[in-house]
Tab-separated table of C-alpha atoms in Angstrom:
chain	number	residue	atom	x	y	z
U	1	MET	CA	-18.865	-17.157	34.156
U	2	GLN	CA	-17.663	-16.760	31.088
U	3	ASN	CA	-13.812	-16.941	30.447
U	4	HIS	CA	-13.303	-13.952	28.182
U	5	THR	CA	-10.821	-11.043	27.909
U	6	LEU	CA	-11.840	-7.352	27.263
U	7	SER	CA	-8.498	-5.292	25.549
U	8	ILE	CA	-8.327	-1.631	26.632
U	9	VAL	CA	-6.166	0.113	24.557
U	10	VAL	CA	-5.112	3.504	25.552
U	11	PRO	CA	-3.110	5.786	23.550
U	12	CYS	CA	-0.629	8.211	25.519
U	13	PHE	CA	1.623	11.267	24.883
U	14	ASN	CA	2.578	12.990	28.048
U	15	GLU	CA	0.322	11.808	29.965
U	16	GLU	CA	2.631	11.328	33.157
U	17	ASP	CA	-0.415	13.466	34.981
U	18	SER	CA	-3.480	11.423	34.098
U	19	LEU	CA	-2.083	8.065	33.779
U	20	PRO	CA	-1.989	7.264	37.618
U	21	LEU	CA	-5.961	8.849	38.383
U	22	PHE	CA	-6.918	6.670	34.780
U	23	TYR	CA	-5.642	3.449	35.903
U	24	ARG	CA	-7.410	3.454	39.297
U	25	GLU	CA	-10.351	4.324	37.683
U	26	ALA	CA	-9.810	1.699	35.075
U	27	GLN	CA	-9.120	-0.609	37.450
U	28	LYS	CA	-12.496	0.086	39.195
U	29	ALA	CA	-14.738	-0.731	35.981
U	30	ALA	CA	-12.591	-4.249	35.257
U	31	SER	CA	-13.242	-5.381	38.636
U	32	GLU	CA	-16.944	-4.520	37.813
U	33	LEU	CA	-16.728	-6.306	34.744
U	34	LYS	CA	-15.216	-9.524	36.238
U	35	THR	CA	-18.085	-9.517	38.850
U	36	LEU	CA	-20.324	-8.917	36.218
U	37	LEU	CA	-19.419	-10.732	33.404
U	38	GLY	CA	-16.472	-12.925	34.541
U	39	TYR	CA	-14.490	-10.944	32.088
U	40	ARG	CA	-10.661	-10.524	32.394
U	41	THR	CA	-9.006	-7.231	31.375
U	42	GLU	CA	-5.764	-6.668	29.867
U	43	TYR	CA	-4.439	-2.972	29.197
U	44	ILE	CA	-2.225	-2.383	26.054
U	45	PHE	CA	-0.934	0.989	26.381
U	46	VAL	CA	1.023	2.930	23.510
U	47	ASP	CA	3.663	5.463	24.366
U	48	ASP	CA	3.333	7.980	21.118
U	49	GLY	CA	7.579	9.275	21.604
U	50	SER	CA	6.543	11.087	25.145
U	51	SER	CA	9.024	13.076	26.474
U	52	ASP	CA	8.141	13.019	29.716
U	53	SER	CA	7.946	10.118	32.699
U	54	THR	CA	5.004	8.164	30.371
U	55	LEU	CA	7.118	5.359	29.646
U	56	ALA	CA	8.365	5.304	33.495
U	57	ILE	CA	5.083	5.155	34.337
U	58	LEU	CA	4.096	1.945	32.085
U	59	ARG	CA	6.724	0.114	32.865
U	60	GLU	CA	6.511	0.409	36.992
U	61	LEU	CA	2.562	-0.594	35.859
U	62	HIS	CA	3.489	-3.506	34.260
U	63	GLU	CA	5.542	-4.527	36.567
U	64	THR	CA	3.019	-4.742	39.594
U	65	ASP	CA	-0.051	-5.646	36.871
U	66	ASN	CA	0.535	-8.186	34.365
U	67	ASP	CA	-2.174	-7.544	32.877
U	68	VAL	CA	-0.559	-4.232	31.788
U	69	HIS	CA	1.742	-4.273	28.451
U	70	TYR	CA	2.827	-1.493	26.575
U	71	VAL	CA	4.267	-0.045	23.559
U	72	SER	CA	6.633	2.896	23.263
U	73	PHE	CA	7.092	4.307	19.748
U	74	SER	CA	10.591	5.751	19.193
U	75	ARG	CA	9.182	9.070	18.323
U	76	ASN	CA	5.887	10.951	18.107
U	77	PHE	CA	3.621	9.080	15.109
U	78	GLY	CA	0.245	10.611	16.152
U	79	LYS	CA	-2.530	9.353	17.876
U	80	GLU	CA	-3.533	7.274	15.019
U	81	SER	CA	-0.756	5.248	14.437
U	82	ALA	CA	-0.899	4.666	18.152
U	83	LEU	CA	-4.463	3.402	17.665
U	84	TYR	CA	-3.837	1.345	15.093
U	85	ALA	CA	-0.755	-0.251	16.944
U	86	GLY	CA	-2.566	-0.612	20.300
U	87	LEU	CA	-5.408	-2.342	18.508
U	88	LYS	CA	-3.565	-4.629	16.794
U	89	ALA	CA	-1.631	-5.741	19.992
U	90	SER	CA	-5.013	-6.692	21.406
U	91	HIS	CA	-5.731	-10.513	22.238
U	92	GLY	CA	-9.130	-9.778	23.266
U	93	GLU	CA	-12.721	-10.901	22.168
U	94	TYR	CA	-14.021	-7.636	23.377
U	95	ILE	CA	-11.575	-4.350	22.616
U	96	ALA	CA	-12.284	-0.890	23.897
U	97	THR	CA	-10.394	2.035	22.720
U	98	LEU	CA	-10.358	4.820	24.855
U	99	ASP	CA	-8.180	8.342	26.258
U	100	ALA	CA	-6.115	8.428	29.274
U	101	ASP	CA	-6.916	12.150	30.690
U	102	LEU	CA	-10.642	10.429	31.807
U	103	GLN	CA	-12.536	12.472	29.233
U	104	ASP	CA	-13.833	9.113	28.453
U	105	PRO	CA	-15.030	7.757	31.497
U	106	PRO	CA	-14.055	4.045	32.244
U	107	SER	CA	-16.994	3.260	34.166
U	108	LEU	CA	-19.028	3.110	31.161
U	109	LEU	CA	-16.837	0.026	29.799
U	110	PRO	CA	-19.120	-2.653	31.531
U	111	GLN	CA	-22.831	-1.500	30.252
U	112	MET	CA	-20.556	-1.158	26.991
U	113	VAL	CA	-19.538	-4.909	26.814
U	114	GLN	CA	-22.849	-6.032	28.476
U	115	PHE	CA	-24.817	-4.781	25.769
U	116	LEU	CA	-22.962	-6.670	23.114
U	117	GLU	CA	-22.981	-9.831	25.094
U	118	GLU	CA	-27.190	-9.597	25.210
U	119	HIS	CA	-26.873	-8.196	21.424
U	120	GLU	CA	-24.871	-10.680	19.652
U	121	ASP	CA	-26.253	-8.659	16.163
U	122	TYR	CA	-24.201	-5.444	16.967
U	123	ASP	CA	-20.301	-5.354	16.885
U	124	CYS	CA	-19.891	-1.939	18.727
U	125	VAL	CA	-20.694	0.268	21.003
U	126	ALA	CA	-19.673	3.791	20.273
U	127	THR	CA	-19.930	7.141	22.588
U	128	ARG	CA	-20.758	10.555	21.635
U	129	ARG	CA	-20.883	14.157	23.753
U	130	GLU	CA	-24.227	15.263	23.830
U	131	THR	CA	-23.075	18.823	24.110
U	132	ARG	CA	-19.847	21.065	24.226
U	133	ARG	CA	-19.799	22.566	27.317
U	134	GLY	CA	-16.609	22.978	28.503
U	135	GLU	CA	-15.315	23.572	24.950
U	136	PRO	CA	-14.115	27.068	23.616
U	137	PRO	CA	-16.945	28.973	21.750
U	138	VAL	CA	-14.814	29.073	18.554
U	139	ARG	CA	-13.649	25.237	18.390
U	140	SER	CA	-16.975	23.825	19.094
U	141	PHE	CA	-18.518	26.069	15.973
U	142	PHE	CA	-15.593	24.794	13.596
U	143	ALA	CA	-15.936	21.591	15.018
U	144	ARG	CA	-20.100	21.153	14.088
U	145	LEU	CA	-18.740	22.500	10.825
U	146	PHE	CA	-16.417	20.290	10.112
U	147	TYR	CA	-19.389	17.614	10.539
U	148	ARG	CA	-21.504	19.588	8.361
U	149	ILE	CA	-19.119	19.631	5.590
U	150	ILE	CA	-17.873	15.642	5.879
U	151	ASN	CA	-21.208	14.470	5.857
U	152	LYS	CA	-22.442	16.580	3.003
U	153	LEU	CA	-19.332	15.706	0.848
U	154	SER	CA	-19.163	12.148	1.993
U	155	LYS	CA	-21.141	9.165	1.743
U	156	THR	CA	-19.531	7.665	4.961
U	157	GLU	CA	-21.869	9.641	7.989
U	158	ILE	CA	-19.742	10.531	10.857
U	159	VAL	CA	-21.852	10.847	13.770
U	160	ASP	CA	-21.133	14.951	15.109
U	161	GLY	CA	-19.680	14.576	18.691
U	162	ALA	CA	-18.638	10.944	18.143
U	163	ARG	CA	-15.702	10.138	20.121
U	164	ASP	CA	-12.995	7.521	19.693
U	165	TYR	CA	-14.440	5.921	22.637
U	166	ARG	CA	-15.679	2.500	21.805
U	167	CYS	CA	-15.734	-0.882	22.398
U	168	MET	CA	-15.719	-3.302	19.267
U	169	SER	CA	-16.218	-7.075	18.595
U	170	ARG	CA	-12.833	-8.866	17.339
U	171	LYS	CA	-14.522	-9.165	13.969
U	172	PHE	CA	-15.198	-4.730	13.884
U	173	VAL	CA	-11.343	-4.824	14.866
U	174	ASP	CA	-9.793	-6.965	12.361
U	175	ALA	CA	-12.006	-5.302	9.658
U	176	VAL	CA	-10.585	-2.107	10.432
U	177	LEU	CA	-7.072	-4.082	10.704
U	178	SER	CA	-7.148	-4.748	7.184
U	179	LEU	CA	-7.396	-1.227	6.013
U	180	LYS	CA	-3.846	-0.676	5.484
U	181	GLU	CA	-3.833	3.073	4.557
U	182	VAL	CA	-0.886	5.112	6.579
U	183	ASN	CA	-3.001	8.444	6.334
U	184	ARG	CA	-5.930	7.047	9.154
U	185	PHE	CA	-8.888	8.663	10.348
U	186	SER	CA	-10.046	6.576	12.436
U	187	LYS	CA	-13.843	7.722	12.709
U	188	GLY	CA	-14.045	7.721	9.358
U	189	ILE	CA	-12.598	4.169	9.400
U	190	PHE	CA	-14.817	3.102	11.911
U	191	SER	CA	-18.098	4.527	10.154
U	192	TRP	CA	-16.629	2.708	6.884
U	193	VAL	CA	-16.367	-0.635	8.027
U	194	GLY	CA	-20.408	-0.765	8.493
U	195	PHE	CA	-21.537	-3.447	11.581
U	196	LYS	CA	-23.838	-2.706	13.651
U	197	THR	CA	-23.961	0.171	16.054
U	198	HIS	CA	-25.444	1.254	19.224
U	199	TRP	CA	-24.637	4.637	20.293
U	200	ILE	CA	-24.097	6.197	24.337
U	201	SER	CA	-24.333	9.867	24.597
U	202	TYR	CA	-22.741	11.630	27.808
U	203	GLU	CA	-21.913	15.069	29.366
U	204	ASN	CA	-18.778	16.354	28.103
U	205	ILE	CA	-16.144	15.576	30.830
U	206	GLU	CA	-12.733	18.069	31.368
U	207	ARG	CA	-9.582	16.386	31.301
U	208	VAL	CA	-8.348	15.459	34.447
U	209	ALA	CA	-5.088	16.821	34.155
U	210	GLY	CA	-2.362	17.663	31.702
U	211	LYS	CA	-3.164	19.871	29.010
U	212	THR	CA	-4.715	19.049	25.492
U	213	LYS	CA	-2.548	18.089	22.585
U	214	TRP	CA	-4.813	19.266	20.196
U	215	ASN	CA	-4.665	22.886	19.002
U	216	PHE	CA	-6.442	24.534	16.596
U	217	PHE	CA	-3.976	24.600	14.009
U	218	SER	CA	-3.635	20.211	14.436
U	219	LEU	CA	-7.864	20.025	14.422
U	220	PHE	CA	-7.694	21.595	10.948
U	221	ARG	CA	-5.251	19.559	9.515
U	222	TYR	CA	-6.780	16.425	10.972
U	223	SER	CA	-9.672	17.670	9.591
U	224	LEU	CA	-8.755	18.308	6.032
U	225	GLU	CA	-7.396	14.309	6.955
U	226	GLY	CA	-10.711	13.221	7.019
U	227	ILE	CA	-12.256	15.323	4.219
U	228	VAL	CA	-9.456	14.098	1.556
U	229	GLY	CA	-9.479	10.422	3.011
U	230	PHE	CA	-12.710	10.057	2.808
U	231	SER	CA	-14.390	12.000	-0.132
U	232	THR	CA	-13.649	12.815	-3.609
U	233	VAL	CA	-16.353	15.794	-4.278
U	234	PRO	CA	-13.309	18.567	-3.533
U	235	LEU	CA	-11.853	17.577	-6.597
U	236	VAL	CA	-15.523	17.332	-8.635
U	237	PHE	CA	-15.862	20.915	-7.495
U	238	ALA	CA	-12.454	21.914	-8.728
U	239	SER	CA	-13.375	20.664	-12.396
U	240	PHE	CA	-16.798	22.173	-12.127
U	241	VAL	CA	-15.283	25.692	-11.150
U	242	GLY	CA	-12.732	25.586	-13.671
U	243	MET	CA	-15.032	24.417	-16.610
U	244	LEU	CA	-17.160	27.145	-15.163
U	245	PHE	CA	-14.509	30.054	-15.463
U	246	CYS	CA	-13.041	28.507	-19.183
U	247	LEU	CA	-17.291	29.157	-20.186
U	248	LEU	CA	-17.111	32.506	-19.044
U	249	ALA	CA	-13.465	33.565	-20.510
U	250	PHE	CA	-14.892	32.298	-23.859
U	251	VAL	CA	-17.888	34.722	-23.272
U	252	GLY	CA	-15.660	37.337	-22.147
U	253	ILE	CA	-13.520	36.836	-25.085
U	254	GLY	CA	-16.485	37.466	-27.278
U	255	PHE	CA	-17.315	40.214	-25.850
U	256	VAL	CA	-14.214	42.147	-25.703
U	257	VAL	CA	-13.679	41.281	-29.676
U	258	ILE	CA	-17.407	42.135	-30.344
U	259	ARG	CA	-16.695	45.899	-28.547
U	260	ALA	CA	-13.909	46.310	-30.202
U	261	LEU	CA	-15.558	45.865	-33.969
U	262	MET	CA	-18.360	48.120	-33.159
U	263	PHE	CA	-16.889	50.519	-30.693
U	264	GLY	CA	-13.183	50.447	-31.339
U	265	ASP	CA	-10.139	49.707	-28.395
U	266	PRO	CA	-10.132	52.752	-26.079
U	267	VAL	CA	-7.997	52.406	-22.881
U	268	ALA	CA	-10.119	51.470	-20.108
U	269	GLY	CA	-11.643	48.755	-17.900
U	270	TRP	CA	-7.843	48.516	-16.007
U	271	PRO	CA	-9.138	48.093	-12.544
U	272	SER	CA	-12.039	45.391	-13.569
U	273	MET	CA	-9.302	43.784	-15.126
U	274	ILE	CA	-6.936	43.101	-12.564
U	275	CYS	CA	-9.762	42.060	-10.598
U	276	VAL	CA	-10.821	39.507	-13.048
U	277	ILE	CA	-6.671	38.454	-13.164
U	278	LEU	CA	-6.669	38.263	-9.440
U	279	LEU	CA	-9.750	36.066	-9.032
U	280	MET	CA	-9.057	33.613	-11.557
U	281	GLY	CA	-5.433	33.439	-10.227
U	282	GLY	CA	-6.625	32.615	-6.707
U	283	LEU	CA	-9.234	30.054	-7.850
U	284	GLN	CA	-6.962	28.192	-10.025
U	285	LEU	CA	-4.452	27.992	-7.011
U	286	PHE	CA	-7.006	27.327	-4.948
U	287	SER	CA	-7.550	24.473	-7.597
U	288	LEU	CA	-4.062	23.532	-7.505
U	289	GLY	CA	-4.539	23.232	-3.717
U	290	ILE	CA	-7.270	20.164	-4.121
U	291	LEU	CA	-5.221	18.340	-6.436
U	292	GLY	CA	-2.220	18.692	-4.573
U	293	GLU	CA	-3.571	17.272	-1.632
U	294	TYR	CA	-5.109	14.066	-3.153
U	295	LEU	CA	-1.436	14.242	-4.502
U	296	ALA	CA	0.665	14.300	-1.369
U	297	LYS	CA	-1.729	11.376	0.165
U	298	MET	CA	-0.791	9.168	-2.941
U	299	TYR	CA	2.773	9.979	-2.712
U	300	MET	CA	2.643	8.837	1.314
U	301	GLU	CA	0.914	5.614	0.549
U	302	THR	CA	3.161	4.633	-2.296
U	303	LYS	CA	5.974	5.301	-0.138
U	304	GLU	CA	4.844	2.368	1.812
U	305	ARG	CA	6.737	3.305	4.946
U	306	PRO	CA	5.138	1.835	8.037
U	307	MET	CA	2.612	3.696	10.213
U	308	TYR	CA	4.833	3.869	13.868
U	309	VAL	CA	8.407	2.691	14.476
U	310	VAL	CA	8.542	0.647	17.856
U	311	SER	CA	11.826	1.554	20.178
U	312	GLU	CA	10.171	-0.546	23.234
U	313	ALA	CA	7.259	-3.138	23.965
U	314	GLU	CA	6.569	-5.814	26.806
């Protein structure tokens, strides 16, 4: 039997209803992992500024189980920061990240660790959803659209349906932690660092309790983080559009001058002129918006603020 450790990193935000259910299921997987491979399991829960009794439950779990550890943020810093904090606090040879709502089934953990044990050339086992059954159709449509767009714009491939549920080697995690950017998009970071990854697919699973913390607006902002963080194509697109319309403007000026010289300058065409002005103004604002997104990210990075502030940690 080996004497290795699996670290399970679990970001939590208002998960008081899910945590007891998650811990029970995770313990079953930990028991199987110990029997199968002799692995000890440690839990690292990251309380992302919850306003319910999540932190109190984590304290109770720690008191009854020495393998349960927790980090609590001073406020809500977001799941990306929680993932980073959990990875940083982990000590195991292998590290798994998954959600507390049981949409990521802990029962897969023994299979994931065993694969990495048997295939030393792999450093990560990741999961993806085969279907989006149970998800609102509008949300599914925009999710698929996002993956198509970002894979067209970015050199970093992001698998459609990829979850944050994965099991990684220490080498893989150290590479992820070496990226210190504040504006993080973990799905892109996991792909960017490279290493061989084995994918496991499973059917979409609904939350066991509580409500999702992701709405359409938050998902839209998250998708922008991914596109801006892993592609500069929007900047190229803005430059291309600007050059194209400059060329059209010069052609238009030449047309107006020639028409005035040949036929005079009757007062006509005001509707079409207003349409052109509105179009040009809209394109300029759109391009400035793209530039603003990149400048905003640069501004936040140059501040060098920490990704999170810890108020309590075991």
